[in-house]
XYZ file of C-alpha atoms in Angstrom:
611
model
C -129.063 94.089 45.926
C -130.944 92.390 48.837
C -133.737 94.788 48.720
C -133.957 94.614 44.943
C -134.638 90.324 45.126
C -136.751 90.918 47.756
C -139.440 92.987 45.385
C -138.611 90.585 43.152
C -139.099 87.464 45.307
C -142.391 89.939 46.055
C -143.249 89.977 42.829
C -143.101 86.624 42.261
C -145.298 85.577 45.086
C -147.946 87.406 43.549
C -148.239 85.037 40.536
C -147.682 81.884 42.788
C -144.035 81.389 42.040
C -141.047 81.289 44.355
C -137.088 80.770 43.603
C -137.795 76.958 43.948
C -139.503 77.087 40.753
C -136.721 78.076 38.756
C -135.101 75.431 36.460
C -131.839 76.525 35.184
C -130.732 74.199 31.787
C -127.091 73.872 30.835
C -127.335 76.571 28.485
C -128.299 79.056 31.363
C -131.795 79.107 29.856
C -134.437 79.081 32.508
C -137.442 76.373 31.611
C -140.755 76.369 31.576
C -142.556 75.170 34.216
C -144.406 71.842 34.178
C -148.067 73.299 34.642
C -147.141 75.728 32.250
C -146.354 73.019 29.784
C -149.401 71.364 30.440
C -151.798 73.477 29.468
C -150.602 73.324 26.063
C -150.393 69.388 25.531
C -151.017 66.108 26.756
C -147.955 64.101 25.298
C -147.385 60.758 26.503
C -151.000 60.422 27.522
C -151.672 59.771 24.035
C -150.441 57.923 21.029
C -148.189 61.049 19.025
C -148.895 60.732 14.884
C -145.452 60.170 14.119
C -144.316 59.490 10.526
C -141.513 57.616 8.279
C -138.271 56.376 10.490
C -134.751 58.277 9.745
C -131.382 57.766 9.589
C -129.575 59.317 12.557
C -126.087 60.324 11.502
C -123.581 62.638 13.758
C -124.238 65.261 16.377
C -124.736 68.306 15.436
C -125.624 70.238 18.274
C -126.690 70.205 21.483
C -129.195 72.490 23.984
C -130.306 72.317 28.119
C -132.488 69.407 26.916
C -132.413 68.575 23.384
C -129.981 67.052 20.945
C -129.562 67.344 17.115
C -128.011 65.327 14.985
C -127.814 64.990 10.956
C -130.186 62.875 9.364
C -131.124 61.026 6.053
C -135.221 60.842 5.136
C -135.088 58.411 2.689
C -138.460 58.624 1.374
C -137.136 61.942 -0.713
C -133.665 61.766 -0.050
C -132.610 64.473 1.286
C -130.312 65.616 4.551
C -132.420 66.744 7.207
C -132.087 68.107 11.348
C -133.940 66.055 13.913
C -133.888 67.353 16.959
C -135.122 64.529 20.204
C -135.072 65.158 24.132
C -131.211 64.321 25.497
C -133.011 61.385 28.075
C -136.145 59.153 28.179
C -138.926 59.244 30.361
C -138.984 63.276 30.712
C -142.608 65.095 29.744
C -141.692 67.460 30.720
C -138.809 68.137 27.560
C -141.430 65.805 25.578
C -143.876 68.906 25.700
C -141.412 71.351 25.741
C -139.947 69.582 22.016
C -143.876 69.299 20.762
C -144.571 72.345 21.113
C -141.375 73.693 19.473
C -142.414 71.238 16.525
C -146.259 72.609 16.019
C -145.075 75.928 16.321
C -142.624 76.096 13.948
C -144.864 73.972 11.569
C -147.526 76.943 11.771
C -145.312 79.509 10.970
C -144.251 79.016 7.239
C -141.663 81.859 6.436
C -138.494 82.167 4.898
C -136.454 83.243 7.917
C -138.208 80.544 10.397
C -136.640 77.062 10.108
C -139.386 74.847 8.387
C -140.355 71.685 10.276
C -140.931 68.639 7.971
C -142.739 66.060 10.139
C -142.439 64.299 13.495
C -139.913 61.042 13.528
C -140.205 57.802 16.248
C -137.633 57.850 18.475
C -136.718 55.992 21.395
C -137.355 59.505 23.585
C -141.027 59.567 22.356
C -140.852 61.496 19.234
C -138.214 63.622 17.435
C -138.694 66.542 15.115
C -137.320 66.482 11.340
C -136.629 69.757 9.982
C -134.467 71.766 7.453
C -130.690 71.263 8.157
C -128.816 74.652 8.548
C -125.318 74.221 6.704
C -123.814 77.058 9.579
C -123.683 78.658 12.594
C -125.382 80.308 15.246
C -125.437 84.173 15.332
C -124.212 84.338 18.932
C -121.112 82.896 17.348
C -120.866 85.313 14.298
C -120.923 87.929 17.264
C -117.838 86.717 18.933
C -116.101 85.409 16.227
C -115.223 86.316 12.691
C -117.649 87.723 10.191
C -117.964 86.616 6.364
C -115.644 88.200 4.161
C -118.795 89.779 2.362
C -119.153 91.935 6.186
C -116.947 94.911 4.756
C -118.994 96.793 7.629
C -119.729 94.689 10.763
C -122.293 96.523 12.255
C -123.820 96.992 8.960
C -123.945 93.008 8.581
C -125.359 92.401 12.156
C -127.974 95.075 11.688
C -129.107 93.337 8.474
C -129.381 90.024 10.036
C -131.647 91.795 12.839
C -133.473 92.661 10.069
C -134.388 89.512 9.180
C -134.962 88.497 12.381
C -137.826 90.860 12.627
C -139.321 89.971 10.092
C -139.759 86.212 11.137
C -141.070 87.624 14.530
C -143.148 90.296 12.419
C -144.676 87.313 10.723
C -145.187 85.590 13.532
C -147.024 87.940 15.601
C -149.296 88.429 13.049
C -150.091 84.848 13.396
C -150.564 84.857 17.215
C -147.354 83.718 18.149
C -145.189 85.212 20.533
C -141.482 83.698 21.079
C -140.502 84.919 24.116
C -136.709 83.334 24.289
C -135.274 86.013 21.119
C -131.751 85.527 21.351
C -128.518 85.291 19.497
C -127.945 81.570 20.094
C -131.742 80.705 18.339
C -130.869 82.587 15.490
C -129.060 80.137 13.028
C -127.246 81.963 10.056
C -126.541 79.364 6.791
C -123.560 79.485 4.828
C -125.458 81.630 1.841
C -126.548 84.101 4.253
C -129.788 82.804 5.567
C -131.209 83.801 8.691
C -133.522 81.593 10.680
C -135.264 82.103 14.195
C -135.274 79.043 15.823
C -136.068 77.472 19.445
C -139.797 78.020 19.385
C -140.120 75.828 22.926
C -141.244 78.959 25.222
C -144.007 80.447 22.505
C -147.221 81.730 23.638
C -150.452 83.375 21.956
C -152.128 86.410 21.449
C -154.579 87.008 19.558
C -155.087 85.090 16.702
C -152.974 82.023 17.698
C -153.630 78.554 16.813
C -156.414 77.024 19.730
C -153.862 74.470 20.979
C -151.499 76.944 21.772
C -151.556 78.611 25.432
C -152.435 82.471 25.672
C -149.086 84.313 27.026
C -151.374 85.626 29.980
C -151.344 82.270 31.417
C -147.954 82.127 31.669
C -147.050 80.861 35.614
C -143.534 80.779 35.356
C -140.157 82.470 34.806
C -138.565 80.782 31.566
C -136.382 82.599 29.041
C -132.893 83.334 29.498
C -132.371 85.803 31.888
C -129.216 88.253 29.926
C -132.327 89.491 27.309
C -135.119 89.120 29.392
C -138.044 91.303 30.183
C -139.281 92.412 33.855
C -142.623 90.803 32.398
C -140.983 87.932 31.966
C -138.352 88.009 34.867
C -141.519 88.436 37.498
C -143.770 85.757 35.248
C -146.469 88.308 35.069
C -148.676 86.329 32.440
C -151.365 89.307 32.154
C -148.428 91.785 31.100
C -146.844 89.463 28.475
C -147.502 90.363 24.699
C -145.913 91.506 21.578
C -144.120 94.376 23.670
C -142.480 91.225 25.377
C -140.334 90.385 21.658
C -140.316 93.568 21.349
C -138.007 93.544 24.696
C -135.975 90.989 23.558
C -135.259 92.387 20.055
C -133.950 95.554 21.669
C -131.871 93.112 24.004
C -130.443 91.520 21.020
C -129.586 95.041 19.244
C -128.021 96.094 22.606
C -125.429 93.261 22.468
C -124.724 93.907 18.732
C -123.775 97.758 19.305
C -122.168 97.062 22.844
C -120.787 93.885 22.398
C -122.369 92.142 25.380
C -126.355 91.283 26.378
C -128.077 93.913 28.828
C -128.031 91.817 31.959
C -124.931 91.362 32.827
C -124.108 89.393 36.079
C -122.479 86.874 38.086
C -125.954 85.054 39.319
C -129.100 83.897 38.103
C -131.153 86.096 40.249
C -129.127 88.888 39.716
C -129.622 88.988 36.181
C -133.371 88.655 36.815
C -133.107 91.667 39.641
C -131.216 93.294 36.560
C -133.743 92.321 33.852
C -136.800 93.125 36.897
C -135.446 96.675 36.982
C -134.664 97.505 33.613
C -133.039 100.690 33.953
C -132.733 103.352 31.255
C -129.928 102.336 28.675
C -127.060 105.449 29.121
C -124.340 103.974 27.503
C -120.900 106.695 27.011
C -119.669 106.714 23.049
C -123.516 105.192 21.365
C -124.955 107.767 18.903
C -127.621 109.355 20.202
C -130.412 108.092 18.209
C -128.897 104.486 18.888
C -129.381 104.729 22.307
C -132.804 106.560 21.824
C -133.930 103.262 20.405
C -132.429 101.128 23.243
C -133.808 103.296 25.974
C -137.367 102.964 23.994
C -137.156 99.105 23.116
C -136.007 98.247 26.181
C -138.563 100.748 28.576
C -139.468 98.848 31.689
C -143.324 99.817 31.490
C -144.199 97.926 28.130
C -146.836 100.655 27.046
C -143.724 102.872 26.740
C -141.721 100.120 23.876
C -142.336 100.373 20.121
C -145.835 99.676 19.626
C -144.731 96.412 17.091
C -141.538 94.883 15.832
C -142.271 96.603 12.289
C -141.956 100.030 14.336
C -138.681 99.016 16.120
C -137.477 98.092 12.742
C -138.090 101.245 11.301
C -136.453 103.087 13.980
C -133.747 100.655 13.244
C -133.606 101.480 9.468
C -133.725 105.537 10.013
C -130.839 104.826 12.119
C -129.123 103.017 9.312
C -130.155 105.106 6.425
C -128.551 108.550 9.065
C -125.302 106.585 9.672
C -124.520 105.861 6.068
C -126.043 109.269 5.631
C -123.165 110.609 8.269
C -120.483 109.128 6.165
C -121.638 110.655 2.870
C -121.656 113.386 4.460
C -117.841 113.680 5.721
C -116.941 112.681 2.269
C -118.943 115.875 1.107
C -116.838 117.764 3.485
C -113.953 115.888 2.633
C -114.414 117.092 -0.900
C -115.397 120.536 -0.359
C -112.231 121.076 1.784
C -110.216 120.127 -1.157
C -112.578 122.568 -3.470
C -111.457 125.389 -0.880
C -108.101 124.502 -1.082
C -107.814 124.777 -4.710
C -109.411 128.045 -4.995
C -107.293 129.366 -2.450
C -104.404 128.592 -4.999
C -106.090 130.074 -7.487
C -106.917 127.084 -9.162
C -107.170 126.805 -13.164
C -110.902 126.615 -14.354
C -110.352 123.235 -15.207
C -109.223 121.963 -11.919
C -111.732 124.085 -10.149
C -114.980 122.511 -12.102
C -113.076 118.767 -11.134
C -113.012 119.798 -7.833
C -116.646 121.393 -7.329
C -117.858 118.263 -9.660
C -116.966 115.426 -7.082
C -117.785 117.883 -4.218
C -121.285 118.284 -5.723
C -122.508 114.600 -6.396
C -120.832 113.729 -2.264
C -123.175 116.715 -1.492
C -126.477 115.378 -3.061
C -125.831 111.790 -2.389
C -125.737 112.963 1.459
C -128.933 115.142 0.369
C -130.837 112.088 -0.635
C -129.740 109.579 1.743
C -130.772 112.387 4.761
C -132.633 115.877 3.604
C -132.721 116.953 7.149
C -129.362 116.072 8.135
C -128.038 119.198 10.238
C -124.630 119.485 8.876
C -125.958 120.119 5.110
C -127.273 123.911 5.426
C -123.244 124.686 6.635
C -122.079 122.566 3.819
C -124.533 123.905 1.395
C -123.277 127.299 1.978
C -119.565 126.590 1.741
C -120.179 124.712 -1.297
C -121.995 127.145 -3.260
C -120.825 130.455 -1.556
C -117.503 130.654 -2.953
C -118.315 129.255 -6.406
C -120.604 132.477 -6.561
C -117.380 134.439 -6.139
C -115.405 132.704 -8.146
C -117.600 132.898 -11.134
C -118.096 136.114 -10.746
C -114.228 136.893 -10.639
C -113.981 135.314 -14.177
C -117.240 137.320 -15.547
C -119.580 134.185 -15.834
C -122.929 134.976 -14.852
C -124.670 131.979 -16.343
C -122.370 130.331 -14.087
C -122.900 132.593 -10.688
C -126.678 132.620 -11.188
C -126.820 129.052 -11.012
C -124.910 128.649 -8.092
C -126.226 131.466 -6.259
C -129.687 129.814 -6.740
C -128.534 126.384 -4.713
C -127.933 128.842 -1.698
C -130.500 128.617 1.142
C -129.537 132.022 2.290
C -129.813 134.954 0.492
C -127.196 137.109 0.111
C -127.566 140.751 -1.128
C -123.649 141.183 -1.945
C -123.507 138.363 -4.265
C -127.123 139.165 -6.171
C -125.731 142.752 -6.214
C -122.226 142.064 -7.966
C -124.589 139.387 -9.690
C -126.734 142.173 -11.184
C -123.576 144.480 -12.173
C -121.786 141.843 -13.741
C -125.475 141.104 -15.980
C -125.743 144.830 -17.075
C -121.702 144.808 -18.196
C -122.259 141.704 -19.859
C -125.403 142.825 -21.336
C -123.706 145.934 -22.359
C -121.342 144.126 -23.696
C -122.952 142.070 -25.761
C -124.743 145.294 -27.123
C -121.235 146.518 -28.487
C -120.575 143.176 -29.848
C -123.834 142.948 -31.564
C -123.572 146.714 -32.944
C -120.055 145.913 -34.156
C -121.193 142.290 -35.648
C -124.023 144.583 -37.173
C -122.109 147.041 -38.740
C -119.593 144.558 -39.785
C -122.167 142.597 -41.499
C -123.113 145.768 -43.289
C -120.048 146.620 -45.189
C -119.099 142.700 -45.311
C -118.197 142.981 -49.080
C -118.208 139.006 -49.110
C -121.718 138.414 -48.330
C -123.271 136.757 -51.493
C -119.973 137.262 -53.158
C -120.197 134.621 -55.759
C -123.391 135.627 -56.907
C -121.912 138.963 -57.487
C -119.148 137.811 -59.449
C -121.128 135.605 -61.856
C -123.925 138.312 -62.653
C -120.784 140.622 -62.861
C -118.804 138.544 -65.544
C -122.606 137.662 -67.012
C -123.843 141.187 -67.433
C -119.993 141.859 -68.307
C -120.109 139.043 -71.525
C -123.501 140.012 -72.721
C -122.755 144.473 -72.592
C -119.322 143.198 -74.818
C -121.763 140.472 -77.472
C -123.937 143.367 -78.175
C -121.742 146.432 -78.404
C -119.509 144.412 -81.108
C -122.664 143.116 -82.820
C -124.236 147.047 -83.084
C -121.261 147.441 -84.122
C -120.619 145.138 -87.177
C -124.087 145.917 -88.016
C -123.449 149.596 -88.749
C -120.153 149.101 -90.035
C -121.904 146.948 -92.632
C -124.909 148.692 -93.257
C -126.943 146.558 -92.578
C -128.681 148.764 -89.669
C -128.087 152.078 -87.627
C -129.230 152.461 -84.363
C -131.512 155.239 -82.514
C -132.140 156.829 -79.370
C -135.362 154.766 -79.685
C -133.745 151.120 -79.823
C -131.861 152.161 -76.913
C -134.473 153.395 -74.912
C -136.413 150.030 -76.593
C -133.214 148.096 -75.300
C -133.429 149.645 -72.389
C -136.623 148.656 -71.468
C -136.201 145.250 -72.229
C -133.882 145.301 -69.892
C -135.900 146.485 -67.531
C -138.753 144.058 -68.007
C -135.984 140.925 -67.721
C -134.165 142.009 -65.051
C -137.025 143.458 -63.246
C -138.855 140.157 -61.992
C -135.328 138.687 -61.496
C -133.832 141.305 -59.066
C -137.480 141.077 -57.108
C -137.098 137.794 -56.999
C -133.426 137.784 -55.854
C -134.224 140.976 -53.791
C -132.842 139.373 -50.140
C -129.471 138.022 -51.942
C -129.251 141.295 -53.781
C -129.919 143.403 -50.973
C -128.652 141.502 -47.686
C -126.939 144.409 -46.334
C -125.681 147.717 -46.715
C -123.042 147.295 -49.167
C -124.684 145.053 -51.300
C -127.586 147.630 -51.608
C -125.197 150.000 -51.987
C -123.807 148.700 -55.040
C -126.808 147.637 -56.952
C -128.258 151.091 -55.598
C -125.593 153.016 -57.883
C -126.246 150.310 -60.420
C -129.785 151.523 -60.809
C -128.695 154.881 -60.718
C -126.192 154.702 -63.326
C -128.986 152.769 -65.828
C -131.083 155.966 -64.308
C -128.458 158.578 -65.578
C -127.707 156.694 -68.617
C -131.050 157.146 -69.744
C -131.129 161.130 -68.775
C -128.350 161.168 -70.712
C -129.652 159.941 -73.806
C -132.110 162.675 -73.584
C -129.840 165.662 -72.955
C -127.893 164.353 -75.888
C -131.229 164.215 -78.192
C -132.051 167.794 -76.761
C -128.002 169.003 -77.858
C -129.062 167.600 -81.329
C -125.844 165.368 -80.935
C -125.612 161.767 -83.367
C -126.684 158.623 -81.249
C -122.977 157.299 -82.141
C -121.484 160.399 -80.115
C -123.872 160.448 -77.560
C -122.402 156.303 -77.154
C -119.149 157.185 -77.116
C -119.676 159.670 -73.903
C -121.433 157.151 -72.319
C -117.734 155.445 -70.448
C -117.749 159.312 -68.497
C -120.734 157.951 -66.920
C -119.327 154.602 -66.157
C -116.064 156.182 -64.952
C -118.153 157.880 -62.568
C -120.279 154.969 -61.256
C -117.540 152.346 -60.720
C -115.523 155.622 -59.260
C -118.541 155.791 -56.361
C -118.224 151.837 -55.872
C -114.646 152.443 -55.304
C -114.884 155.292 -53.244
C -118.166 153.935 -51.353
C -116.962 150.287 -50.739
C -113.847 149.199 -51.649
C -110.739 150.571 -53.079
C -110.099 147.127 -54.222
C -112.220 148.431 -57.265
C -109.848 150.468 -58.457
C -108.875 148.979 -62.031
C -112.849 149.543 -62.562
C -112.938 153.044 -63.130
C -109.425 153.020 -64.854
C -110.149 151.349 -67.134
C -113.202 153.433 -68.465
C -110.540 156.716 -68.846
C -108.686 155.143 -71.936
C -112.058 154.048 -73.031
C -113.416 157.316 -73.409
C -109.930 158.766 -74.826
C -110.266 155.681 -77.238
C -114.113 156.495 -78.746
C -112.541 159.826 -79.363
C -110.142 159.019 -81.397
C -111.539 155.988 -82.949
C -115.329 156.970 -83.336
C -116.118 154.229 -85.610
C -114.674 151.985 -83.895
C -117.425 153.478 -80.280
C -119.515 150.541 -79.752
C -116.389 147.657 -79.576
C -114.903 150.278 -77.334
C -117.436 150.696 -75.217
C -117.974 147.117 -75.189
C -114.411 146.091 -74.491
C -114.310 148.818 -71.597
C -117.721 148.055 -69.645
C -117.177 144.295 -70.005
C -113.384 144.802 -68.725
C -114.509 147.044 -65.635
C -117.199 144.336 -64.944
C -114.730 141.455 -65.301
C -112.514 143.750 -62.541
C -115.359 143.583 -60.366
C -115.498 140.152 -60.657
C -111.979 139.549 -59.820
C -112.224 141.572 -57.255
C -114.388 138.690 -55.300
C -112.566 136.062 -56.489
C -112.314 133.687 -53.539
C -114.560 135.486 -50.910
C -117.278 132.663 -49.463
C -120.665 132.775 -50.955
């Protein structure tokens, strides 16, 4: 310990200091010096451009040399802070106040308490500025969080974030703080965070002209549990935004430890502590947290984070890969159950529930952390086994699917994979063969349109057998070969265009084709017939009344070719042709009764089949 204040006491000689220059406030903040100070104003050597009176109300709070009390600014009404020196006649705090004043005037940003104007006072001067309706962070950190902080480290980490950004802002202005700390960080009751205790400030560049560069800084101020060597030696030159950058880390040390890093019974011991800066090995931190520490808090300041916005980010990548962690244990958490149930040969049902919830924990950890090292394991155990399983119940849709969410290949599974496809494929072969072949004999495929040009054709062969009929029983006309053949062809050049046009209905598979096939063929035969009967010399009457043997053989093929629910068809035409011969007058009513009965029976046959 000796030798360790003695490089420091060293080290301070160097820049012109020595202990005597130390100035300890209640607080345990050390103070600027008074040359320091004076470079940056002249207060009380000139008249200060104070503005309206206030209304001092109740103490509010209290520092080494300043007091704050509630206020009323009557010009707009409204409840204001104004902070004044605790006793009269000191420049010293005067300067120190100032200073705190201009500085926080220049820096207009959401997390920096804004400074309204500068009030008499009996002291010299007192600053007005926005009254905080809470409390300091350093008490949030040993006392109890909002009930909104479900996460505590979560919540302090978020305020830190805020705090960076005020000192973000501020650098970018110029400023430097140099006194970051939990107690000047004031958090309102909404959740506001504001950096405040601006007294110890210094420029870089790009700072307002009034305000002293940090490498003239000739003393050791700051408080000593977050402070940097730079600052514990008051080594002006070295001082710069690596300095807050220090004191940040300090801060986010005592949030994830629970105390600050310089830790000690004496003043100069913390400085020897803060002097040497020692690399942050703390048992129990993650090791990216303390990667950040060790970093942020690196005693050479060319080694920190190169700006607050970098520490930050480190900070946020830390975040982002702890609530990353915890998605992923839920993920395991929920593929452990997935295992379990398809150990107990779960129920397809229960197994999709399972690998549903397991799936969404998986990507949510995916997208919070891609290169998280726990995922490839948990990818495979996810996936793996739901390969398997869909194979065991013969879904490849399924298995491909999963087998493609696999980062390793695996031969096995695309080989049972590629079996299961050619059964499946096979199978569906069969299935569409059988559906095929079904479809060709399906007797109730245009069905309806069968029956009614059945009973149609039926009606119409009956109207003009009984009208040939009546005409020759009359005398008024006897009919030919000719008329028939006349008939015939008239039959031929109406139904012709029709059964083109209805072709696809007729024809839409192989029973329907086979039916009108032997339809053709029995108008086909019919017609032969007529000419073997001209060639036997036999009356067109007789030749008629053979004409059911040719229906009893066509409606005998339908029968025998598609349906033996056709039955009564050819029946009927047996005591049809029986009939003619017995009643020959009576051929064309009997002919016409018989094919119009046969073709009602075909009809009937179809009743209630689907179109």
């Amino acid at each position: 310990m000796s030798a360790g204040i003695a490089a420091l006491t060293l080290a301070w000689k160097k820049h012109g200091l020595s202990p005597e220059d130390l100035k300890e406030r209640e607080d345990g903040t050390l103070a600027a010096t008074e040359r320091t100070l004076a470079r940056e104003t002249s207060a009380g050597q000139e008249e200060l451009p104070v503005g309206e009176e206030v209304e001092l109300r109740d103490v509010i709070g209290r520092g080494g040399m300043g007091i704050v009390r509630a206020a009323l600014q009557p010009s707009v009404r409204r409840e204001v802070a104004v902070k004044h020196i605790a006793f009269e006649g000191s420049d010293h705090a005067l300067r120190s106040l100032l200073k705190e004043a201009w500085v926080g005037g220049s820096l207009e940003h959401p997390n920096i308490v804004p400074v309204h104007t500068l009030a008499p006072h009996e002291s010299g001067a007192a600053v007005v500025m926005k009254r905080i309706e809470g409390r300091s962070w350093r008490e949030a950190l040993r006392g109890e969080l909002p009930e909104s902080a479900r996460d505590p480290l979560t919540w302090h980490l978020r305020v830190f974030g805020q705090v960076c950004n005020a000192i973000a802002f501020a650098h970018s202005r110029g400023v430097l703080h140099l006194d970051l700390k939990p107690a000047n960080v004031m958090i309102g009751a909404f959740g506001e965070v504001y950096v405040v205790d601006w007294g110890l400030a210094a420029g870089v560049e790009g700072a307002p002209s009034w305000l002293a560069p940090a490498s003239a800084i000739s003393s050791v101020a700051g408080t000593p549990e977050y402070m940097a060597p730079e600052l514990a030696t008051g080594a002006g030159k070295r001082i710069d935004i690596a300095t807050d950058v220090y004191l940040l880390t300090a801060i986010l040390h005592e949030i994830v430890v629970g105390t600050p890093p310089h830790r000690a019974e004496t003043v100069m011991a913390r400085l020897l502590h803060a002097y040497r800066s020692e690399p942050v090995d703390i048992e129990g931190l993650p090791a990216e947290l303390g990667a950040i520490l060790h970093r942020g808090m690196h005693v050479d300041p060319a080694q920190r984070y190169a700006s607050v916005g970098e520490l930050q980010a480190a900070v946020d990548a830390f975040v982002q890969h702890r609530e990353a962690g915890e998605l992923v244990e839920d993920a395991r958490r929920e593929i452990g159950e997935l295992e379990a149930t398809l150990s107990n040969d779960g129920d397809e049902t229960s197994v999709q529930r399972e690998f549903g919830g397991a799936r969404f924990a998986l990507r949510a950890a995916t997208e919070a952390w891609a290169e998280h090292p726990a995922l490839p394991e948990l990818t495979q155990r996810l996936y793996e086994p739901m390969v398997k399983w869909a194979l065991d119940i013969a879904r490849p849709d399924l298995a491909e699917s999963y087998l493609r969410e696999l980062d390793v290949d695996s031969p096995s599974l695309r080989g049972r994979l590629a079996d299961l496809q050619a059964a499946e494929a096979e199978r569906a072969k069969r299935e569409a063969d059988l559906e095929s072949l079904a479809e060709d004999h399906d007797l109730d495929l245009s069905g309806a349109f069968r029956r009614r040009l059945a009973v149609g054709l039926g009606l119409l062969f009956l109207a003009v057998n009984v009208a040939m009929g009546w005409l020759e029983r009359e005398g008024i006309h006897r009919f030919s070969y000719t008329e028939m053949w006349a008939t015939s062809a008239a039959m031929v050049g109406v139904f012709g265009p029709y059964a083109w046009f209805k072709r696809r209905e007729l024809f839409r598979n192989r029973a329907n084709s086979s039916l009108y096939g032997i339809c053709i063929l029995t108008f086909v035969m019919i017609q032969g017939h007529w000419l073997v009967c001209i060639e036997l010399g036999l009356p067109f009457s007789q030749a008629l009344g053979l004409t059911p043997m040719l229906y009893l053989l066509a409606f005998g093929a339908v029968t025998a070719l598609l349906n033996w629910r056709f039955f009564w068809s050819p029946l009927i035409q047996v005591p049809t042709l029986l009939l003619t011969a017995f009643f020959p007058e009576w051929t064309y009513e009997i002919v016409g009764v018989g094919g119009s009965l046969s073709a009602a029976m075909v009809g009937l046959a179809w009743r209630g089949n689907t179109p």
